[in-house]
XYZ file of C-alpha atoms in Angstrom:
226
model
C 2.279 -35.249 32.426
C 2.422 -32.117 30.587
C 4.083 -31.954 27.342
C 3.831 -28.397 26.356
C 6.999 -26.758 24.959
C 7.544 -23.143 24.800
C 9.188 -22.302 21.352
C 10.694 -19.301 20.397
C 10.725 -18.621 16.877
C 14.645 -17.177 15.617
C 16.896 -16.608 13.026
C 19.348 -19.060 13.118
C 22.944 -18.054 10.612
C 24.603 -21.149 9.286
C 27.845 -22.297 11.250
C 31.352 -21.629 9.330
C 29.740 -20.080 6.211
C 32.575 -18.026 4.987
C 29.792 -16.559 2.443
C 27.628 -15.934 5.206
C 30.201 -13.925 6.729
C 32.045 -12.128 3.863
C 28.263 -10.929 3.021
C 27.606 -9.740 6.870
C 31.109 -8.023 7.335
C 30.669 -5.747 3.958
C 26.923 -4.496 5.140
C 28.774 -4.201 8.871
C 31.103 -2.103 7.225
C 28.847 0.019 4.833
C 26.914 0.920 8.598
C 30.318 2.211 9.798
C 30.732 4.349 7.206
C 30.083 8.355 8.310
C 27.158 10.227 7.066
C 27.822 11.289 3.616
C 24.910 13.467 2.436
C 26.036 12.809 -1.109
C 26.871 9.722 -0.530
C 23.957 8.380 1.697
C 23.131 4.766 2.535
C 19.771 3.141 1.567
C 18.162 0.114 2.843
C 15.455 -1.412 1.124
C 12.919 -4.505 2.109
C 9.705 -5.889 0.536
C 6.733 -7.808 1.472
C 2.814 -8.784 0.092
C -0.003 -7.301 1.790
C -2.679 -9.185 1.927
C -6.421 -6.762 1.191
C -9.217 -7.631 3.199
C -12.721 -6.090 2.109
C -15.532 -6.057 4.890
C -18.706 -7.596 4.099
C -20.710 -5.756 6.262
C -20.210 -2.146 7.859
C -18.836 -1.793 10.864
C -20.604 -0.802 13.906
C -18.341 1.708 15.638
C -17.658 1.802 19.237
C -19.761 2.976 21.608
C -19.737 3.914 25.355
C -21.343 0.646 25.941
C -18.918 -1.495 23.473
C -15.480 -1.159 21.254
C -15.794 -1.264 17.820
C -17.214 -4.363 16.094
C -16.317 -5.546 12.793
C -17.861 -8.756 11.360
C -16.029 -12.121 11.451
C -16.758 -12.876 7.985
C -14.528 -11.063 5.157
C -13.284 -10.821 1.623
C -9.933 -11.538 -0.237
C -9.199 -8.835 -2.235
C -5.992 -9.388 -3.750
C -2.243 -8.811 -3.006
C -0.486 -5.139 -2.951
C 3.188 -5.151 -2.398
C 4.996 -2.883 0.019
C 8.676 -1.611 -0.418
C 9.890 -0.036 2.240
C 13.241 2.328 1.420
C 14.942 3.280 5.036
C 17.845 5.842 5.220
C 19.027 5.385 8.872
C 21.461 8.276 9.175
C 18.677 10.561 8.151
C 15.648 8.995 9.576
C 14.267 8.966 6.910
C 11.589 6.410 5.636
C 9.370 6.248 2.468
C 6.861 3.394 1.783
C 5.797 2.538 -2.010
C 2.717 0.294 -3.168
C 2.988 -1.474 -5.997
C 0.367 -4.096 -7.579
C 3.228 -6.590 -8.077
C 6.700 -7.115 -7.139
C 8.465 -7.895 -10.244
C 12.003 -6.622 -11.349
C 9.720 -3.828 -13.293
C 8.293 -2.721 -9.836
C 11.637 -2.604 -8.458
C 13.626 -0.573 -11.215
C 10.381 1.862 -11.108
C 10.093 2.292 -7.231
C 14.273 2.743 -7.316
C 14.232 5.259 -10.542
C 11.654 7.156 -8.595
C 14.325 7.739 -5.876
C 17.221 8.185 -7.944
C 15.533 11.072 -9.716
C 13.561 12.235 -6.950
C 14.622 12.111 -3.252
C 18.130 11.451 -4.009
C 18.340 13.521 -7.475
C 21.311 15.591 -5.783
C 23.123 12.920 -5.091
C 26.770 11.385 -6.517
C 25.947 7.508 -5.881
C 23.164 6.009 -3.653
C 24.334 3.037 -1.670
C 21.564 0.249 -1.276
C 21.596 -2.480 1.418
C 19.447 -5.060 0.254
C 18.535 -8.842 -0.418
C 19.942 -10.814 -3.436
C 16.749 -11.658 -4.805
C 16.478 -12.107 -8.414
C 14.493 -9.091 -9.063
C 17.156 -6.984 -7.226
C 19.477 -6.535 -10.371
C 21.295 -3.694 -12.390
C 20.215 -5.988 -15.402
C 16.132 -4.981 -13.886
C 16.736 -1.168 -15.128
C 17.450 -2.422 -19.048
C 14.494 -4.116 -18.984
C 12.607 -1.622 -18.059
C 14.630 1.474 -19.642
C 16.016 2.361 -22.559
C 19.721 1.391 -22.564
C 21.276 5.426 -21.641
C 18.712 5.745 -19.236
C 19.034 2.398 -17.345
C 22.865 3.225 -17.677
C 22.799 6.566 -15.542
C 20.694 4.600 -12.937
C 22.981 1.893 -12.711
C 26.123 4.008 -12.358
C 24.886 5.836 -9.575
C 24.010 2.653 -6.993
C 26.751 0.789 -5.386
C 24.669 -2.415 -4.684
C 25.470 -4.485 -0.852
C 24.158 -7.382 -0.737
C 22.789 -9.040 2.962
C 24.325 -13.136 3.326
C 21.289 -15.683 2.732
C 19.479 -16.097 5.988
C 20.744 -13.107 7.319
C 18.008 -10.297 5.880
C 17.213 -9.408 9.389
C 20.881 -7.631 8.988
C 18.635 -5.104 6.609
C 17.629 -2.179 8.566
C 14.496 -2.082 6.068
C 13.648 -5.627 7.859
C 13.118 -3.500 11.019
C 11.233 -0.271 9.555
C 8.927 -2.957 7.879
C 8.419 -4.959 11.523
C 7.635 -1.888 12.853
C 5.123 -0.537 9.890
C 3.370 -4.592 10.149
C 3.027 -4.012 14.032
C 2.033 -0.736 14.118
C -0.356 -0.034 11.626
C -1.124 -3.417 9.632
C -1.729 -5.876 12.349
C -5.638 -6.441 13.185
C -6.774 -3.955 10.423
C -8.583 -5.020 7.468
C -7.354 -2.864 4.453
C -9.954 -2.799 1.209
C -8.216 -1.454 -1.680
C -4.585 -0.513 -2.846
C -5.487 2.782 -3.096
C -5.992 2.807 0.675
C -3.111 0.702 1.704
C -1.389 3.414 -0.318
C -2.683 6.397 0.974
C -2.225 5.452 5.197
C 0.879 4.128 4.501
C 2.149 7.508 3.452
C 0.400 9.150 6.311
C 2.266 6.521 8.367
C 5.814 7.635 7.221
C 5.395 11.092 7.023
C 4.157 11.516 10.615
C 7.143 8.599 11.681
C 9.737 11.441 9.540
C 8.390 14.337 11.113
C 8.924 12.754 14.809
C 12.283 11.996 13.858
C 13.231 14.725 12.459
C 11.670 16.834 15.628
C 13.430 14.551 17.784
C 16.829 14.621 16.131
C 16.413 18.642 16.090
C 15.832 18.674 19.636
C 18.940 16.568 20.620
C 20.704 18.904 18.778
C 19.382 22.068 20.159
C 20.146 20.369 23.826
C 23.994 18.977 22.332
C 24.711 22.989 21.404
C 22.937 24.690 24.748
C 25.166 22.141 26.698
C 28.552 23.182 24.460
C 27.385 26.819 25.253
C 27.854 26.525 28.766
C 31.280 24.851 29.344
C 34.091 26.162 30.585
């Protein structure tokens, strides 16, 4: 008899959770919201890395044969990735950090604040309640005016427990595991850090091409009604 089961791996909410769903409705909302260049909304996901050193050199492909990297390898530590998403842009930016402590965080989102999103009036982030995720992060790591003009600019939304995959971050991160991390072996964070950047900028550049087009074809088409 055959007892094999196909499984299907899911995220499965919790039934009548009115915290579940108070949590869900506000980031629903905050997605509703129209683009607000000033005002724009910021997603933000993390997750380790694991570094893999070869032990050998490679022996690259051939006509004959693909690639062939050697079965044996080396742990080389843990890098963390955050991954910052602005949908109604697309817009992506990926940071490496050794750790992923509440300094790490208040760093990687002060580096925002005052650099990408310097112009703006308030940043609104979409993230996880973790414990690192905190307004309370930036006084540790900043002297009290400083942390306090950080602070006042971010209007913090909160995803429900078991419900990150409502995090548009979640995705950008699926897609940056899938795409580039999957079946590589990366050495160092120095590397990790410098393909991942190459990996945004050329996904922010299609957009952005893409998104220009559309709009090229939206005004040509508005040109030539009646």
């Amino acid at each position: 008899m055959n007892t094999k089961r196909n499984l299907e791996y899911w995220v499965i909410p919790p039934k009548a959770n009115a915290e579940f769903a108070a949590h869900m409705e506000d980031v629903l909302e905050v997605y509703s919201r129209p683009y607000d260049p000033k005002v724009p909304v910021l997603c933000m996901d993390e997750q380790p890395i694991q570094l893999v050193e070869e032990t050998r050199p490679p022996i690259p492909a051939a006509r004959e044969h693909p690639k062939r990297v050697d079965y044996e390898y080396k742990r080389a530590g843990v890098a963390n990735v955050f991954m910052f998403a602005e949908p109604l842009a697309c817009w992506r930016e990926v940071m490496i950090r050794t750790h992923k402590t509440k300094l790490d965080w208040a760093i990687a989102m002060a580096m925002l604040l005052e650099g990408h999103y310097a112009d703006c009036d308030k940043v609104i982030v979409v993230c996880d309640n973790l414990n690192t995720h905190t307004i309370g992060a930036f006084y540790e790591v900043f002297e009290p005016s400083r942390a306090r003009e950080f602070v006042s600019r971010i209007e913090f939304h909160y995803t429900p427990k078991h419900g990150s995959w409502l995090n548009i971050a979640e995705n950008e991160l699926s897609c940056l595991t899938s795409q580039f991390v999957s079946g590589r072996r990366i050495g160092s964070e120095e590397e990790l850090r410098e393909e991942t950047t190459a990996w945004h900028n050329e996904i922010n550049a299609t957009r952005h091409r893409l998104a220009d087009e559309n709009r090229r074809r939206t005004h040509q088409t508005n040109i030539h009604l009646p």
